[in-house]
PDB file of C-alpha atoms in Angstrom:
ATOM      1  CA  ALA Z   1       0.000   0.000   0.000  1.00 44.00           C
ATOM      2  CA  PRO Z   2       1.313   3.480  -0.712  1.00 46.00           C
ATOM      3  CA  PRO Z   3       2.346   5.555   2.284  1.00 48.00           C
ATOM      4  CA  PRO Z   4      -0.327   7.930   3.533  1.00 49.00           C
ATOM      5  CA  THR Z   5      -0.146  11.428   2.077  1.00 52.00           C
ATOM      6  CA  ASP Z   6      -0.686  14.504   4.194  1.00 51.00           C
ATOM      7  CA  ASP Z   7      -4.471  14.335   3.851  1.00 51.00           C
ATOM      8  CA  THR Z   8      -4.878  10.552   3.782  1.00 50.00           C
ATOM      9  CA  ASP Z   9      -6.751   8.737   6.484  1.00 52.00           C
ATOM     10  CA  PRO Z  10      -4.383   5.972   7.676  1.00 51.00           C
ATOM     11  CA  ARG Z  11      -7.246   3.468   7.681  1.00 50.00           C
ATOM     12  CA  GLU Z  12      -7.452   3.864   3.900  1.00 48.00           C
ATOM     13  CA  SER Z  13      -3.769   3.138   3.394  1.00 46.00           C
ATOM     14  CA  ASP Z  14      -3.664  -0.389   4.784  1.00 45.00           C
ATOM     15  CA  GLY Z  15      -6.888  -1.768   3.295  1.00 41.00           C
ATOM     16  CA  ARG Z  16      -7.953  -3.414   6.529  1.00 44.00           C
ATOM     17  CA  GLU Z  17     -10.729  -1.083   7.621  1.00 45.00           C
ATOM     18  CA  ASP Z  18     -13.554  -3.656   7.748  1.00 53.00           C
ATOM     19  CA  ASP Z  19     -11.850  -7.026   7.941  1.00 56.00           C
ATOM     20  CA  GLY Z  20     -13.956  -8.401  10.761  1.00 57.00           C
ATOM     21  CA  ARG Z  21     -11.343  -7.930  13.454  1.00 56.00           C
ATOM     22  CA  PRO Z  22     -12.333  -6.392  16.772  1.00 60.00           C
ATOM     23  CA  LYS Z  23     -12.263  -2.608  16.880  1.00 63.00           C
ATOM     24  CA  ARG Z  24     -10.382  -2.711  20.197  1.00 68.00           C
ATOM     25  CA  PHE Z  25      -6.873  -3.828  21.057  1.00 68.00           C
ATOM     26  CA  ALA Z  26      -6.498  -7.124  22.932  1.00 79.00           C
ATOM     27  CA  TYR Z  27      -3.793  -5.463  25.024  1.00 84.00           C
ATOM     28  CA  PRO Z  28      -4.112  -1.714  24.595  1.00 82.00           C
ATOM     29  CA  PRO Z  29      -0.860   0.086  23.898  1.00 89.00           C
ATOM     30  CA  GLN Z  30       0.024   3.172  25.874  1.00 92.00           C
ATOM     31  CA  LEU Z  31       1.523   4.882  22.829  1.00 92.00           C
ATOM     32  CA  VAL Z  32       0.974   4.756  19.069  1.00 92.00           C
ATOM     33  CA  VAL Z  33       4.032   5.916  17.117  1.00 92.00           C
ATOM     34  CA  VAL Z  34       3.244   7.206  13.630  1.00 91.00           C
ATOM     35  CA  ASP Z  35       5.827   7.405  10.866  1.00 90.00           C
ATOM     36  CA  GLY Z  36       5.384  10.997   9.780  1.00 90.00           C
ATOM     37  CA  GLY Z  37       4.816  14.540  10.886  1.00 91.00           C
ATOM     38  CA  GLN Z  38       1.914  16.700  11.960  1.00 93.00           C
ATOM     39  CA  PRO Z  39      -0.611  15.668   9.229  1.00 94.00           C
ATOM     40  CA  GLN Z  40      -0.065  11.936   9.786  1.00 94.00           C
ATOM     41  CA  VAL Z  41      -0.308  12.320  13.577  1.00 95.00           C
ATOM     42  CA  ALA Z  42      -3.537  14.304  13.212  1.00 95.00           C
ATOM     43  CA  ALA Z  43      -4.994  11.630  10.905  1.00 95.00           C
ATOM     44  CA  ALA Z  44      -4.039   8.848  13.331  1.00 94.00           C
ATOM     45  CA  ARG Z  45      -5.570  10.734  16.257  1.00 95.00           C
ATOM     46  CA  ARG Z  46      -8.788  11.265  14.242  1.00 95.00           C
ATOM     47  CA  ALA Z  47      -8.942   7.561  13.385  1.00 94.00           C
ATOM     48  CA  LEU Z  48      -8.554   6.563  17.038  1.00 93.00           C
ATOM     49  CA  ASP Z  49     -11.118   9.169  18.111  1.00 93.00           C
ATOM     50  CA  GLU Z  50     -13.618   7.829  15.557  1.00 94.00           C
ATOM     51  CA  LEU Z  51     -13.178   4.390  17.092  1.00 90.00           C
ATOM     52  CA  GLY Z  52     -13.795   5.862  20.537  1.00 90.00           C
ATOM     53  CA  ILE Z  53     -10.204   5.270  21.628  1.00 89.00           C
ATOM     54  CA  ASP Z  54      -9.120   8.341  23.532  1.00 88.00           C
ATOM     55  CA  ASP Z  55      -6.899   6.840  26.207  1.00 91.00           C
ATOM     56  CA  ILE Z  56      -3.882   6.089  23.992  1.00 92.00           C
ATOM     57  CA  ALA Z  57      -1.196   8.694  23.372  1.00 94.00           C
ATOM     58  CA  VAL Z  58      -0.082   9.364  19.786  1.00 95.00           C
ATOM     59  CA  CYS Z  59       3.143  10.830  18.499  1.00 94.00           C
ATOM     60  CA  GLY Z  60       4.874  10.959  15.146  1.00 93.00           C
ATOM     61  CA  LEU Z  61       8.506  10.783  14.177  1.00 92.00           C
ATOM     62  CA  ALA Z  62       9.306  12.839  11.071  1.00 89.00           C
ATOM     63  CA  LYS Z  63      12.271  11.311   9.274  1.00 81.00           C
ATOM     64  CA  ARG Z  64      14.077  14.348   7.883  1.00 78.00           C
ATOM     65  CA  LEU Z  65      15.064  16.034  11.139  1.00 85.00           C
ATOM     66  CA  GLU Z  66      13.878  13.272  13.504  1.00 90.00           C
ATOM     67  CA  GLU Z  67      11.307  15.641  14.984  1.00 92.00           C
ATOM     68  CA  VAL Z  68       8.684  14.284  17.370  1.00 94.00           C
ATOM     69  CA  TRP Z  69       5.163  15.539  16.635  1.00 93.00           C
ATOM     70  CA  LEU Z  70       2.256  15.471  19.074  1.00 94.00           C
ATOM     71  CA  PRO Z  71      -1.428  15.941  18.214  1.00 94.00           C
ATOM     72  CA  ASP Z  72      -2.662  19.549  18.313  1.00 89.00           C
ATOM     73  CA  ASP Z  73       0.885  20.957  18.632  1.00 92.00           C
ATOM     74  CA  ASP Z  74       1.994  23.459  16.015  1.00 92.00           C
ATOM     75  CA  ASP Z  75       5.680  22.858  16.627  1.00 93.00           C
ATOM     76  CA  PRO Z  76       7.588  19.597  16.980  1.00 93.00           C
ATOM     77  CA  VAL Z  77       9.477  18.445  20.031  1.00 92.00           C
ATOM     78  CA  VAL Z  78      13.153  18.325  19.152  1.00 91.00           C
ATOM     79  CA  LEU Z  79      14.998  15.767  21.251  1.00 92.00           C
ATOM     80  CA  PRO Z  80      18.786  15.843  21.477  1.00 92.00           C
ATOM     81  CA  ARG Z  81      20.480  13.489  19.010  1.00 90.00           C
ATOM     82  CA  SER Z  82      21.955  11.567  21.949  1.00 93.00           C
ATOM     83  CA  SER Z  83      18.569  11.147  23.684  1.00 93.00           C
ATOM     84  CA  GLU Z  84      17.627   7.601  24.697  1.00 95.00           C
ATOM     85  CA  GLY Z  85      13.980   8.502  24.036  1.00 92.00           C
ATOM     86  CA  LEU Z  86      14.758   9.522  20.445  1.00 92.00           C
ATOM     87  CA  TYR Z  87      16.794   6.355  19.977  1.00 93.00           C
ATOM     88  CA  LEU Z  88      13.847   4.240  21.199  1.00 94.00           C
ATOM     89  CA  LEU Z  89      11.409   5.968  18.824  1.00 92.00           C
ATOM     90  CA  GLN Z  90      13.832   5.488  15.916  1.00 91.00           C
ATOM     91  CA  ARG Z  91      14.164   1.781  16.706  1.00 93.00           C
ATOM     92  CA  VAL Z  92      10.381   1.346  16.906  1.00 92.00           C
ATOM     93  CA  ARG Z  93       9.951   3.116  13.557  1.00 88.00           C
ATOM     94  CA  ASP Z  94      12.770   1.183  11.896  1.00 90.00           C
ATOM     95  CA  GLU Z  95      11.393  -2.153  13.131  1.00 92.00           C
ATOM     96  CA  ALA Z  96       7.930  -1.248  11.828  1.00 88.00           C
ATOM     97  CA  HIS Z  97       9.488  -0.438   8.434  1.00 88.00           C
ATOM     98  CA  ARG Z  98      11.411  -3.709   8.410  1.00 92.00           C
ATOM     99  CA  PHE Z  99       8.285  -5.686   9.306  1.00 91.00           C
ATOM    100  CA  ALA Z 100       6.144  -3.944   6.665  1.00 89.00           C
ATOM    101  CA  ILE Z 101       8.756  -4.397   3.937  1.00 92.00           C
ATOM    102  CA  THR Z 102       9.243  -8.079   4.795  1.00 92.00           C
ATOM    103  CA  TYR Z 103       5.480  -8.641   4.802  1.00 90.00           C
ATOM    104  CA  GLN Z 104       5.007  -6.929   1.420  1.00 89.00           C
ATOM    105  CA  ARG Z 105       7.904  -8.874  -0.110  1.00 88.00           C
ATOM    106  CA  SER Z 106       6.471 -12.183   1.101  1.00 87.00           C
ATOM    107  CA  LYS Z 107       3.038 -11.278  -0.316  1.00 83.00           C
ATOM    108  CA  ARG Z 108       4.600 -10.348  -3.656  1.00 80.00           C
ATOM    109  CA  ALA Z 109       6.696 -13.534  -3.754  1.00 78.00           C
ATOM    110  CA  LYS Z 110       3.634 -15.655  -2.980  1.00 74.00           C
ATOM    111  CA  ARG Z 111       1.646 -13.901  -5.707  1.00 68.00           C
ATOM    112  CA  ILE Z 112       4.471 -14.468  -8.209  1.00 63.00           C
ATOM    113  CA  ARG Z 113       4.721 -18.168  -7.311  1.00 69.00           C
ATOM    114  CA  SER Z 114       0.983 -18.746  -7.480  1.00 73.00           C
ATOM    115  CA  SER Z 115      -0.540 -20.558 -10.414  1.00 80.00           C
ATOM    116  CA  PRO Z 116      -4.053 -21.456 -11.537  1.00 83.00           C
ATOM    117  CA  LEU Z 117      -2.950 -25.069 -11.015  1.00 86.00           C
ATOM    118  CA  ASP Z 118      -2.750 -24.431  -7.253  1.00 84.00           C
ATOM    119  CA  ASP Z 119      -6.553 -24.640  -7.029  1.00 81.00           C
ATOM    120  CA  VAL Z 120      -6.976 -27.974  -8.820  1.00 86.00           C
ATOM    121  CA  ALA Z 121      -8.201 -30.538  -6.289  1.00 85.00           C
ATOM    122  CA  GLY Z 122      -6.003 -33.621  -6.148  1.00 84.00           C
ATOM    123  CA  LEU Z 123      -3.158 -32.036  -8.111  1.00 88.00           C
ATOM    124  CA  GLY Z 124      -0.090 -32.070  -5.903  1.00 88.00           C
ATOM    125  CA  GLU Z 125       3.261 -30.429  -6.444  1.00 87.00           C
ATOM    126  CA  THR Z 126       4.752 -33.470  -8.224  1.00 91.00           C
ATOM    127  CA  ARG Z 127       2.013 -33.722 -10.861  1.00 91.00           C
ATOM    128  CA  LYS Z 128       1.910 -29.942 -11.236  1.00 90.00           C
ATOM    129  CA  GLN Z 129       5.664 -29.965 -11.962  1.00 89.00           C
ATOM    130  CA  ALA Z 130       5.189 -32.856 -14.402  1.00 92.00           C
ATOM    131  CA  LEU Z 131       2.581 -30.840 -16.324  1.00 93.00           C
ATOM    132  CA  ILE Z 132       4.798 -27.758 -16.483  1.00 89.00           C
ATOM    133  CA  LYS Z 133       7.812 -29.842 -17.520  1.00 92.00           C
ATOM    134  CA  HIS Z 134       5.808 -31.598 -20.247  1.00 94.00           C
ATOM    135  CA  PHE Z 135       4.211 -28.452 -21.707  1.00 93.00           C
ATOM    136  CA  GLY Z 136       6.894 -25.887 -20.824  1.00 90.00           C
ATOM    137  CA  SER Z 137       4.537 -23.335 -19.268  1.00 86.00           C
ATOM    138  CA  VAL Z 138       1.029 -22.797 -17.976  1.00 86.00           C
ATOM    139  CA  LYS Z 139       0.349 -20.759 -21.120  1.00 88.00           C
ATOM    140  CA  LYS Z 140       1.081 -23.767 -23.351  1.00 91.00           C
ATOM    141  CA  LEU Z 141      -0.788 -26.096 -20.979  1.00 92.00           C
ATOM    142  CA  ARG Z 142      -3.820 -23.794 -21.260  1.00 90.00           C
ATOM    143  CA  ARG Z 143      -3.853 -24.397 -25.042  1.00 92.00           C
ATOM    144  CA  ALA Z 144      -3.615 -28.196 -24.690  1.00 93.00           C
ATOM    145  CA  THR Z 145      -6.563 -30.506 -25.230  1.00 94.00           C
ATOM    146  CA  ILE Z 146      -7.737 -32.891 -22.531  1.00 94.00           C
ATOM    147  CA  GLU Z 147      -6.269 -35.777 -24.549  1.00 95.00           C
ATOM    148  CA  GLU Z 148      -2.872 -34.037 -24.665  1.00 95.00           C
ATOM    149  CA  ILE Z 149      -2.986 -33.417 -20.910  1.00 94.00           C
ATOM    150  CA  CYS Z 150      -3.804 -37.117 -20.345  1.00 94.00           C
ATOM    151  CA  GLN Z 151      -0.510 -38.029 -22.067  1.00 95.00           C
ATOM    152  CA  VAL Z 152       1.440 -36.700 -19.062  1.00 95.00           C
ATOM    153  CA  PRO Z 153       2.422 -39.632 -16.807  1.00 94.00           C
ATOM    154  CA  GLY Z 154       0.232 -39.742 -13.689  1.00 91.00           C
ATOM    155  CA  ILE Z 155      -2.543 -37.582 -15.141  1.00 93.00           C
ATOM    156  CA  GLY Z 156      -5.850 -39.343 -15.723  1.00 92.00           C
ATOM    157  CA  ARG Z 157      -8.861 -38.077 -17.616  1.00 93.00           C
ATOM    158  CA  ARG Z 158     -10.653 -36.714 -14.540  1.00 93.00           C
ATOM    159  CA  THR Z 159      -7.561 -34.767 -13.435  1.00 93.00           C
ATOM    160  CA  ALA Z 160      -7.002 -33.540 -17.007  1.00 93.00           C
ATOM    161  CA  GLU Z 161     -10.583 -32.259 -17.114  1.00 93.00           C
ATOM    162  CA  SER Z 162     -10.090 -30.505 -13.760  1.00 92.00           C
ATOM    163  CA  VAL Z 163      -6.850 -28.925 -14.991  1.00 92.00           C
ATOM    164  CA  ALA Z 164      -8.479 -27.747 -18.233  1.00 92.00           C
ATOM    165  CA  ALA Z 165     -11.467 -26.320 -16.339  1.00 91.00           C
ATOM    166  CA  ALA Z 166      -9.244 -24.501 -13.828  1.00 90.00           C
ATOM    167  CA  LEU Z 167      -7.128 -22.991 -16.591  1.00 89.00           C
ATOM    168  CA  ALA Z 168     -10.192 -21.962 -18.581  1.00 87.00           C
ATOM    169  CA  ALA Z 169     -11.664 -20.272 -15.504  1.00 84.00           C
ATOM    170  CA  ALA Z 170      -8.426 -18.457 -14.663  1.00 77.00           C
ATOM    171  CA  ALA Z 171      -8.192 -15.277 -16.678  1.00 62.00           C
ATOM    172  CA  PRO Z 172      -4.783 -14.851 -18.277  1.00 61.00           C
ATOM    173  CA  ALA Z 173      -2.823 -11.764 -17.292  1.00 56.00           C
ATOM    174  CA  ALA Z 174      -3.538  -8.606 -19.237  1.00 55.00           C
ATOM    175  CA  PRO Z 175      -1.035  -7.964 -22.011  1.00 56.00           C
ATOM    176  CA  ALA Z 176       1.759  -5.491 -21.370  1.00 57.00           C
ATOM    177  CA  VAL Z 177       1.342  -2.121 -23.035  1.00 56.00           C
ATOM    178  CA  ASN Z 178       4.193   0.186 -23.996  1.00 56.00           C
ATOM    179  CA  THR Z 179       3.122   3.434 -22.321  1.00 57.00           C
ATOM    180  CA  ALA Z 180       5.208   5.543 -24.703  1.00 56.00           C
ATOM    181  CA  THR Z 181       3.665   4.182 -27.908  1.00 59.00           C
ATOM    182  CA  GLY Z 182       0.456   2.543 -26.695  1.00 57.00           C
ATOM    183  CA  GLU Z 183       1.251  -0.648 -28.588  1.00 62.00           C
ATOM    184  CA  ILE Z 184       0.636  -4.076 -27.080  1.00 61.00           C
ATOM    185  CA  MET Z 185       3.923  -5.812 -26.416  1.00 57.00           C
ATOM    186  CA  GLU Z 186       4.533  -9.457 -27.278  1.00 55.00           C
ATOM    187  CA  GLU Z 187       3.596 -11.737 -24.390  1.00 48.00           C
ATOM    188  CA  GLU Z 188       6.577 -13.665 -23.087  1.00 46.00           C
ATOM    189  CA  ASP Z 189       6.276 -17.297 -22.124  1.00 45.00           C
ATOM    190  CA  ASP Z 190       7.111 -17.230 -18.442  1.00 45.00           C
ATOM    191  CA  GLY Z 191       7.695 -20.918 -17.878  1.00 46.00           C
ATOM    192  CA  GLY Z 192       4.946 -21.556 -15.387  1.00 46.00           C
ATOM    193  CA  THR Z 193       3.294 -18.639 -13.642  1.00 46.00           C
ATOM    194  CA  SER Z 194       0.651 -17.529 -16.114  1.00 45.00           C
TER     195      SER Z 194
END
């Protein structure tokens, strides 16, 4: 998700506004540290207020000058560079960044590794690999007939029909478009992920 802009509500930036989770913390924090300055702190305070949470302190740490912002303050608190409090806030922010980046990378990697074949009941990793090895890619497998799929060792007619149905139901990725010219670029055969 893109980082919140100055006028963005932080609940909009993470896409988890109505995910069915409780609106309260299991163990309420005493402090919420926001990555950003005055606008981000104000947005976080508004979000907590809208949820009826008014007993948790909020502050923000602006990266450029490592200024600490508090809600409703026009000026930041400037802690000495050698301050243990500033060091703690920096560590909390840096750990939150590390966690978010790791989470996003794992989501992206999982999305890249996913295949329409993952949803075929009874098709394990070994037979999935055999299909990809035989046809060269999911794209080529998608074009195969049920009889051609049945020629792969270990794939019976029922499994072949399930594979064909799953691939027919899975929409292929949209073609790449050259934004400079507007022309549709040749689709590359990716060897197994589309």
